[in-house]
Coordinates of C-alpha atoms in Angstrom, one line a residue:
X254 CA 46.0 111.5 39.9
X255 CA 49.0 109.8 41.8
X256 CA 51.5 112.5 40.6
X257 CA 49.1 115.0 42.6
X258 CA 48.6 112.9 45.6
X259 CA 51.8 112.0 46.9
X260 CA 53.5 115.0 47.0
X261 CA 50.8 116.0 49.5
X262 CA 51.3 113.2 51.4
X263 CA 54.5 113.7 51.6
X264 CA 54.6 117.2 53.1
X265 CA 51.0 116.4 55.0
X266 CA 54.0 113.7 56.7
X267 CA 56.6 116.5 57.4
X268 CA 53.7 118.9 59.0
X269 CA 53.8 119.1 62.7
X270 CA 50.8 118.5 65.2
X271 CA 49.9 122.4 65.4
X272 CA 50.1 122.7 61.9
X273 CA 47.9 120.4 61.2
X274 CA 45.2 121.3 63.0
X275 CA 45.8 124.6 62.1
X276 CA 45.2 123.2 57.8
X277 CA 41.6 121.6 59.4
X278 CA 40.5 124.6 60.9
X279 CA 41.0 126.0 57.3
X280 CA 39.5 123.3 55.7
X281 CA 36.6 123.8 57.9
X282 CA 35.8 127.1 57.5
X283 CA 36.2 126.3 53.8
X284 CA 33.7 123.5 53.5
X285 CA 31.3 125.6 55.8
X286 CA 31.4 128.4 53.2
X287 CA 31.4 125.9 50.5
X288 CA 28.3 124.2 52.3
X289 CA 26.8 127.7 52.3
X290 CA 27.3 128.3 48.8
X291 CA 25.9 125.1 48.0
X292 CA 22.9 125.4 49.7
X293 CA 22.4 128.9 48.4
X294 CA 22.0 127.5 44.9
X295 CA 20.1 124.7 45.8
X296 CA 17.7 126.8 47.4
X297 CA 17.8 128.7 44.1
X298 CA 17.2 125.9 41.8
X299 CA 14.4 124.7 43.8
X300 CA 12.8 128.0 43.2
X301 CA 13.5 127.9 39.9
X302 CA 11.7 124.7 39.6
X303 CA 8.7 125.6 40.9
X304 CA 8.9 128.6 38.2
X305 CA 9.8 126.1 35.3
X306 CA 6.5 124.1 32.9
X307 CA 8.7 122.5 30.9
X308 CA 8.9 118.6 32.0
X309 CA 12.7 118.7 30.2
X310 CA 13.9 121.8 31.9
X311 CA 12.5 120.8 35.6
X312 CA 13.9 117.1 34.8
X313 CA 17.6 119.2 34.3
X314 CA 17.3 121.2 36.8
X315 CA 15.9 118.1 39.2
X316 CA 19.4 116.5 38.2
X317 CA 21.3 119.7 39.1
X318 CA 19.7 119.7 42.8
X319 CA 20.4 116.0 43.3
X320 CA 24.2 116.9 42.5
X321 CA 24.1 119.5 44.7
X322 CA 22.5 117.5 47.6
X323 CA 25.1 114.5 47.1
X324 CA 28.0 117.5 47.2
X325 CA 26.1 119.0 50.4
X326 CA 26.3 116.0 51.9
X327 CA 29.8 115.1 51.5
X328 CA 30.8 118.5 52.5
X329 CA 28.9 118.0 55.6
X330 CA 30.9 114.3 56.1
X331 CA 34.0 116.5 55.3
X332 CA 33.1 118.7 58.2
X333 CA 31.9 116.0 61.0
X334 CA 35.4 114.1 60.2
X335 CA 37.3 117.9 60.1
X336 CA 35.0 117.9 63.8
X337 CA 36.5 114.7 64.8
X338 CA 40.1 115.1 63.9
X339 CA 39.4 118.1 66.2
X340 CA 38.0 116.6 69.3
X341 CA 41.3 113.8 68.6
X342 CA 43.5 117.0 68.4
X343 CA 41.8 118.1 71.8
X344 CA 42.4 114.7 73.4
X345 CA 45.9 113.9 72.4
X346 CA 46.3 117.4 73.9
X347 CA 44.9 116.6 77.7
X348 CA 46.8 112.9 77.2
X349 CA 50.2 114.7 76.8
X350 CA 49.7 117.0 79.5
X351 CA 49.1 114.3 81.8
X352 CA 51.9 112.9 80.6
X353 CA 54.1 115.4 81.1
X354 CA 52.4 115.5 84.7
X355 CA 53.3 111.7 85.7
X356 CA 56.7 112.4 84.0
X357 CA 57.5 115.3 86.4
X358 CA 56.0 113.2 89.4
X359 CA 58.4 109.9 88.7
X360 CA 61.3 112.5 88.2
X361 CA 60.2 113.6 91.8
X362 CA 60.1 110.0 93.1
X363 CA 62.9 109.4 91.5
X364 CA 64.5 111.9 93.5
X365 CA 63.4 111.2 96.7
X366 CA 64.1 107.8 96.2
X367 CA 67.8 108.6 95.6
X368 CA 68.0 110.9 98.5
X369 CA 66.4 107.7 100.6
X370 CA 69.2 105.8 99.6
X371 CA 72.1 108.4 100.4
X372 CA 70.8 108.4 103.6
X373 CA 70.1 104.6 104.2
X374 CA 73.7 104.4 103.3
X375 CA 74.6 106.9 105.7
X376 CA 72.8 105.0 108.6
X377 CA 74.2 101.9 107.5
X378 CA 78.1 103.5 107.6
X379 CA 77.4 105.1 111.0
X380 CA 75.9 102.0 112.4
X381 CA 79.0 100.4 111.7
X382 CA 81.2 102.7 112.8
X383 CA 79.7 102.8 116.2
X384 CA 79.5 98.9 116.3
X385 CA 83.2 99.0 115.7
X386 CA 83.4 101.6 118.8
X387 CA 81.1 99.8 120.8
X388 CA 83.6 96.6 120.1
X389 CA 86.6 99.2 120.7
X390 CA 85.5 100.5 124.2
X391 CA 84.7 96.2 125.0
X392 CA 88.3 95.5 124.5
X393 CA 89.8 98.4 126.7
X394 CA 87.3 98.3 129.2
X395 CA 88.6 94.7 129.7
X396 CA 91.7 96.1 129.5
X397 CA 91.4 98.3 131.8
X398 CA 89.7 95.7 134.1
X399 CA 92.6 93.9 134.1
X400 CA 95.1 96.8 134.4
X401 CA 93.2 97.3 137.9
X402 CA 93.1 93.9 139.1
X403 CA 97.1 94.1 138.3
X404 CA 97.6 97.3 140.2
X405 CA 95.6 96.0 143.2
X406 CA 98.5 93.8 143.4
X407 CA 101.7 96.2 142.6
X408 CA 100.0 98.5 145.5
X409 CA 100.7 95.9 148.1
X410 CA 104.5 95.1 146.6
X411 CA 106.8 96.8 148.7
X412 CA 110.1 98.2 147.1
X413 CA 112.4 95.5 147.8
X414 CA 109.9 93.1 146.4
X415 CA 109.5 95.2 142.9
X416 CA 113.0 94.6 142.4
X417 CA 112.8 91.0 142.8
X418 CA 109.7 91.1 140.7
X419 CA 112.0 92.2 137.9
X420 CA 113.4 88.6 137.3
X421 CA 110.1 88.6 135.0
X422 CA 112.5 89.8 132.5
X423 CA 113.5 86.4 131.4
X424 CA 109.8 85.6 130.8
X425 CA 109.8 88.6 128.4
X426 CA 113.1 88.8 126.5
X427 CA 113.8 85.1 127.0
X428 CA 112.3 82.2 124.9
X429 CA 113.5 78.7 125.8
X430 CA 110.8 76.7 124.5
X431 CA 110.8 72.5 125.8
X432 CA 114.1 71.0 125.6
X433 CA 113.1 68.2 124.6
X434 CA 112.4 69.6 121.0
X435 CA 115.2 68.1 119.4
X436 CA 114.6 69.8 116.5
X437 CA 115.2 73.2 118.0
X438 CA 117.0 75.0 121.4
X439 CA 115.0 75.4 124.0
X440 CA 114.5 75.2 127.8
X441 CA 111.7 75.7 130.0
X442 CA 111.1 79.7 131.7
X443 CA 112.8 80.4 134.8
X444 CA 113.4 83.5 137.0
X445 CA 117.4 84.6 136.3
X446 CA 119.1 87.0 138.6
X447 CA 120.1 88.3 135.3
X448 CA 118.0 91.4 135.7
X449 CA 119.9 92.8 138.7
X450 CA 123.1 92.7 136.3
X451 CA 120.5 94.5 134.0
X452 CA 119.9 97.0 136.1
X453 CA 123.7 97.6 137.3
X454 CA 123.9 97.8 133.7
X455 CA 121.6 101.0 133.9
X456 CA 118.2 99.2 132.2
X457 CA 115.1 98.3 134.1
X458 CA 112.0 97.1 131.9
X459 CA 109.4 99.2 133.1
X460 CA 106.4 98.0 135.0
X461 CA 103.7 99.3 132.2
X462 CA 105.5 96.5 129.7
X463 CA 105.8 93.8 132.0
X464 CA 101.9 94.2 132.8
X465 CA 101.3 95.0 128.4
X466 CA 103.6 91.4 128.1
X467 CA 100.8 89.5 130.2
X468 CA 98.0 91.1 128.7
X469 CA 99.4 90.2 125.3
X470 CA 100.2 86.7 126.5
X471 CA 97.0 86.0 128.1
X472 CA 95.2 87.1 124.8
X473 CA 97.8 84.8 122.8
X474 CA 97.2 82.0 124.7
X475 CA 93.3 82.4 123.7
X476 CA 94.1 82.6 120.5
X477 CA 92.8 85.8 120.5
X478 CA 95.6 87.7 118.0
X479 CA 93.5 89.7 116.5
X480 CA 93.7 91.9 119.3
X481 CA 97.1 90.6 120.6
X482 CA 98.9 92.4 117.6
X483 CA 97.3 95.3 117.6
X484 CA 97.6 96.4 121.1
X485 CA 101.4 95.4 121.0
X486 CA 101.2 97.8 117.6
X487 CA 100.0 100.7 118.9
X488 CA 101.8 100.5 122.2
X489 CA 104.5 100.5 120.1
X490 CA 103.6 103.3 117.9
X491 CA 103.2 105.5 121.7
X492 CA 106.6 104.7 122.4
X493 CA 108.1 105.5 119.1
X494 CA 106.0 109.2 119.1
X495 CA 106.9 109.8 122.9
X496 CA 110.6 107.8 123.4
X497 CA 111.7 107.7 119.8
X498 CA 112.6 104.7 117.6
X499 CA 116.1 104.2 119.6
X500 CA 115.0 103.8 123.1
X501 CA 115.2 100.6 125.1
X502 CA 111.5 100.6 125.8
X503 CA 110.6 101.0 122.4
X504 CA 113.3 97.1 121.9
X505 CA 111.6 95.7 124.7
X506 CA 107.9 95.9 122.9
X507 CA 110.1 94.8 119.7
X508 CA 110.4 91.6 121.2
X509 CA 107.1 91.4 122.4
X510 CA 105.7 91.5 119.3
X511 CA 108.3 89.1 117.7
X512 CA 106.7 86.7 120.3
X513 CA 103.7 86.7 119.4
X514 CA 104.3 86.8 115.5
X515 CA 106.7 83.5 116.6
X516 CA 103.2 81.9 118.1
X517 CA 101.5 82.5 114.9
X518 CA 104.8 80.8 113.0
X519 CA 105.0 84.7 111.0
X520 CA 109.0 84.2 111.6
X521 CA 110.4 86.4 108.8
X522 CA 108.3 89.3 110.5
X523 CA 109.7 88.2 114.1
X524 CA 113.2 87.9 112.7
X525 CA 112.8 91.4 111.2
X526 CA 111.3 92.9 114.7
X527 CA 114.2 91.1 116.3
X528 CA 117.2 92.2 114.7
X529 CA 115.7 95.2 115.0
X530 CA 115.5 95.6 118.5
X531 CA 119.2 94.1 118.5
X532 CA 120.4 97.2 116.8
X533 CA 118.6 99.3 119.2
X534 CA 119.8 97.9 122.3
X535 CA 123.3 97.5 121.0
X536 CA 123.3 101.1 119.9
X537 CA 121.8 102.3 123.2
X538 CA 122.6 99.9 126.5
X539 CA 126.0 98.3 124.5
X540 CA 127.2 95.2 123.0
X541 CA 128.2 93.6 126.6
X542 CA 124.0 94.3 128.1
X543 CA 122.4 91.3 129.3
X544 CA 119.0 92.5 127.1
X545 CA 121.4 92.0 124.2
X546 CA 121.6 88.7 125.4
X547 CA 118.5 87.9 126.0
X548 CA 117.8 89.6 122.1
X549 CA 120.4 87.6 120.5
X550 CA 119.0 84.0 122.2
X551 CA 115.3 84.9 121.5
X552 CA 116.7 85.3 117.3
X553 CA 118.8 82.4 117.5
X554 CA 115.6 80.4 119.1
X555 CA 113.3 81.8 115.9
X556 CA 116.6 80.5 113.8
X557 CA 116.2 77.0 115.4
X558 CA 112.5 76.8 114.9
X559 CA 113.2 77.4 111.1
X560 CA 116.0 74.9 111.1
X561 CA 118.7 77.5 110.7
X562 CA 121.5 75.8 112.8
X563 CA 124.2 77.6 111.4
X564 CA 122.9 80.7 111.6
X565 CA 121.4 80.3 114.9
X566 CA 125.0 79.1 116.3
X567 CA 126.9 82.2 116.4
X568 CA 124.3 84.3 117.6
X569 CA 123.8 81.7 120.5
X570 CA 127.8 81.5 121.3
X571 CA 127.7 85.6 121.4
X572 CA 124.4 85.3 124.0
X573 CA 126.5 82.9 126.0
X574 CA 129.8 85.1 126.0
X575 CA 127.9 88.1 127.0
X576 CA 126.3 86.4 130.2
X577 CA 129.4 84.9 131.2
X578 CA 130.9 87.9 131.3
X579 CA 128.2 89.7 133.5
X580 CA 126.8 87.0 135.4
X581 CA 130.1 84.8 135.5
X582 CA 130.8 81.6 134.6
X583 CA 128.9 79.1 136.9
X584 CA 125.5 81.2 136.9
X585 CA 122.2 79.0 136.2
X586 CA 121.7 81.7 133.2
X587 CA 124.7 80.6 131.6
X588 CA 123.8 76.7 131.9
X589 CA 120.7 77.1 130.3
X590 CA 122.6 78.9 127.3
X591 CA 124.8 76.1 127.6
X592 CA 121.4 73.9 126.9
X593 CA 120.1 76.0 123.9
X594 CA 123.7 75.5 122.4
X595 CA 124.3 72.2 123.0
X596 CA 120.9 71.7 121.3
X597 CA 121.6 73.9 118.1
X598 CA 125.0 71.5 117.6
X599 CA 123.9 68.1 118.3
X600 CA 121.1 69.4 115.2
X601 CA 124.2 69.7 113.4
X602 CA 125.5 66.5 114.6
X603 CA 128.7 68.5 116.2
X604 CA 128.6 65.5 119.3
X605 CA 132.0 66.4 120.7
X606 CA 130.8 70.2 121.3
X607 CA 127.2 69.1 122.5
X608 CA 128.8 66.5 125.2
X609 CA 131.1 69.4 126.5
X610 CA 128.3 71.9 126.6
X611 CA 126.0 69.5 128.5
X612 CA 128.6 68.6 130.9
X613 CA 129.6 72.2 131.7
X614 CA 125.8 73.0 132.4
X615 CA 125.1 70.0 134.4
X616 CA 128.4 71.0 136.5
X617 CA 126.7 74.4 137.0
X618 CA 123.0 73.3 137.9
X619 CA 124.4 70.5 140.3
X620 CA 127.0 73.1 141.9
X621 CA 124.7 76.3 142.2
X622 CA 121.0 74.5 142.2
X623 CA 121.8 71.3 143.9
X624 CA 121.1 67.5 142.7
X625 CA 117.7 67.1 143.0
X626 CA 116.5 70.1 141.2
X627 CA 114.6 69.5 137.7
X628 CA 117.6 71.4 135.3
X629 CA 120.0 68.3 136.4
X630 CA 117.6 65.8 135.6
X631 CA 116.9 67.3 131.7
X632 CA 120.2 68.2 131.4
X633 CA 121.3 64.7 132.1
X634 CA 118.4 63.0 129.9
X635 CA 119.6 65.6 127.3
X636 CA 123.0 64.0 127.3
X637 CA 122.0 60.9 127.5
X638 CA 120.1 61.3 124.2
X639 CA 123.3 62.6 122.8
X640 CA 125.0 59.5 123.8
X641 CA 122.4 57.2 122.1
X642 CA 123.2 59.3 119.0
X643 CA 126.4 58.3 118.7
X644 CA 125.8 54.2 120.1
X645 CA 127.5 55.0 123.6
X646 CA 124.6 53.2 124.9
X647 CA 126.7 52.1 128.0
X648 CA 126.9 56.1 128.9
X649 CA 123.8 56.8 128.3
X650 CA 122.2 53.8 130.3
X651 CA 124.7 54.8 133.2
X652 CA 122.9 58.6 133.0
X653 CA 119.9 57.2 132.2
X654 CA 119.8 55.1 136.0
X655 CA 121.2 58.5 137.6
X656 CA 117.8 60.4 136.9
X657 CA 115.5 57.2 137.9
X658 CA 117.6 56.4 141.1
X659 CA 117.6 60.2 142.0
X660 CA 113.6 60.0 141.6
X661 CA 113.3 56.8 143.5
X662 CA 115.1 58.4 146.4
X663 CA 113.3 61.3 145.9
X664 CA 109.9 59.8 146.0
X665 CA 110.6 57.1 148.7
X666 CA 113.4 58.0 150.6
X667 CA 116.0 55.4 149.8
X668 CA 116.7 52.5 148.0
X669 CA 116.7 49.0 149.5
X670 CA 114.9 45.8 149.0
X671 CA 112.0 46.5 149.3
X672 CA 111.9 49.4 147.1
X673 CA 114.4 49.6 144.3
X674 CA 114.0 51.9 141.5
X675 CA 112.0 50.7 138.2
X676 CA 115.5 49.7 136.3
X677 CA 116.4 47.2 138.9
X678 CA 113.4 45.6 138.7
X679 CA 113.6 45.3 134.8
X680 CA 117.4 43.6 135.1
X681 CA 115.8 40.9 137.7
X682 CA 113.7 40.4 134.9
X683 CA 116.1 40.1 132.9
X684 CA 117.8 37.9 134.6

């Protein structure tokens, strides 16, 4: 019996959906003629029984019908479970197709919700691309805000005045920081006359980067670099497109931009922009140009600030030769490179070259500026600080009563007893 079952289970396993219901609908039409057959000869035996007198005979042929009853009615089971495996058939049938119907209605939402995303993303990109216009127009509308207010202002400058206006140069190419860093060179801005040598020397800085240097120092001084650098980079990138790379103008914004990378202490990057506006203006205005100067001291400041002395020294004496030899020896310009020398030596504890450097530019500020003006007073404190350095203390104290006696007189007119100046009052003690 097992030999002939399993082999028909095994290929009723490998039959596919349709064929099986094809085999029941055979098997149904089978049992139905089978049924039909069946009751044919029952209905023939029970004929025959009512022929038969014989209790034996009717008794077999009683049996015969009962067979054939049982064997009706499992044909009939046979057929209501062929029925049922049909209706199933019929159901599995409308449950696929409804699958198949949600399948191809999630691939739709699926879809859509894909093409909902590209374009959420889209939004979100062009939302922030005109946030970042919106913040773009902000900056230059303020930029242009103040480019107005400024020109207010060179509208009522007459001629003559724009060329003393120019001593603003100093405030651009020039950085003395506070001398009394001792740690670096430095002295405090002032107007030079320098730029009317640069002009004879056939340089003006034009008006547009004097007004871009205040806009860039105004942001700077807020902190603001953000948007300090990359003005100064793309008015540096217009010059470069409409002046070339070698071009004065294009220097000028060099050292711009190596001030504010000095404020944000990036000085490899403000070295780099500086020597490279040094080769420009050497290559373009000459080695002897008071912006070469004015180049060579803003590097040799950035030198000091690092605590590269040596390096920082020659550059300095070069500055110093150069405005010597267009502004002369005994020009206020020359005294303070005197001060951001003196400075880089005494660093290097060189005490003979700092005493002669701050006695030259104390000559020059008490010849050219007079005695009571501020540069004589530093430059004299300077010294004296040079003095205590090396224990002349007796030097020092003898500078030191210079500067409070010249302040005494200058506050209260003169000195007698009833007003003598602070030291006097501290020897009394003394005493």
């Amino acid at each position: 019996m097992s030999t002939m079952v399993y082999p028909r289970e095994e290929k009723l396993d490998k039959l596919s959906q349709e064929e099986i219901i094809s085999n029941t609908k055979l098997v149904m039409q089978g049992l139905e003629a089978l049924k039909n057959e069946h009751n044919s000869i029952l209905h023939s035996l029970l004929e025959t029984i009512k022929c038969l007198k014989k209790d034996e005979e009717a008794n077999l042929v009683h049996e015969k019908s009962n067979l054939l009853r049982k064997s009706v009615e499992m044909i009939e089971l046979g057929l209501g479970e062929a029925q049922v495996m049909m209706a199933l058939s019929n159901h599995l049938n409308a449950v696929e197709s409804e699958k198949q119907k949600l399948r191809a209605q999630v691939r739709r939402l699926c879809q859509e919700n894909q093409w909902l995303r590209d374009e959420l993303a889209n939004t979100q990109q062009k939302l922030q691309r005109s946030e970042q216009t919106v913040a773009q127009l902000e900056e230059e509308k303020k930029h242009l805000e103040f480019m107005n207010q400024l020109k207010k202002y060179d509208e009522d400058v007459s001629p003559s005045e724009e060329k003393e206006g120019d001593s603003t140069k100093d405030s651009l190419d020039d950085l003395f920081p506070n001398e009394e860093e001792e740690h670096g060179p430095g002295l405090p801005h002032q107007h030079s006359s320098a730029v009317a040598a640069a002009q004879q020397g056939g340089y003006e800085i034009p008006a547009r980067l004097r007004t871009l240097h205040n806009l860039v120092i105004q942001y700077a001084s807020q902190g603001r670099y953000e948007v300090a650098v990359p003005l100064c980079k793309q008015a540096l990138e217009d010059l470069e497109k409409t002046s070339g790379h070698d071009h004065p103008d294009v220097a000028t914004m060099l050292n711009i931009l190596a001030l504010v990378y000095r404020d944000q202490n990036k000085y490899k990057e403000a070295a780099h922009l500086l020597n490279d506006a040094l080769s420009i203006r050497e290559k373009t205005l000459g080695k002897d140009h008071p912006a070469v100067a004015a180049t060579l001291n803003n590097l040799a400041v950035l030198y000091g600030k690092r605590g590269k002395y040596k390096e920082a020294e020659p550059l300095c004496k070069r500055a110093l030769e150069i405005r010597e030899k267009v502004l002369g020896k005994d020009h206020p310009d020359v005294a303070k490179q005197l001060n951001n020398l003196a400075l880089l030596c005494q660093n290097q504890g060189k005490y003979d070259e700092v005493e002669y450097y701050y006695c030259r530019a104390l000559e020059i500020y008490e010849s050219c500026l007079g005695p009571d003006d501020p540069n004589v007073a530093k430059t004299k404190n300077n010294l004296a600080s040079c003095y205590l350095k090396q224990g002349k203390y007796k030097d020092a104290e003898v500078l030191y009563k210079e500067i409070l006696t010249r302040a005494h007189v200058k506050e209260f007119g003169s000195v007698d007893d009833e007003h003598k100046p602070i030291w006097m009052h501290a020897e009394e003690r003394e005493e």
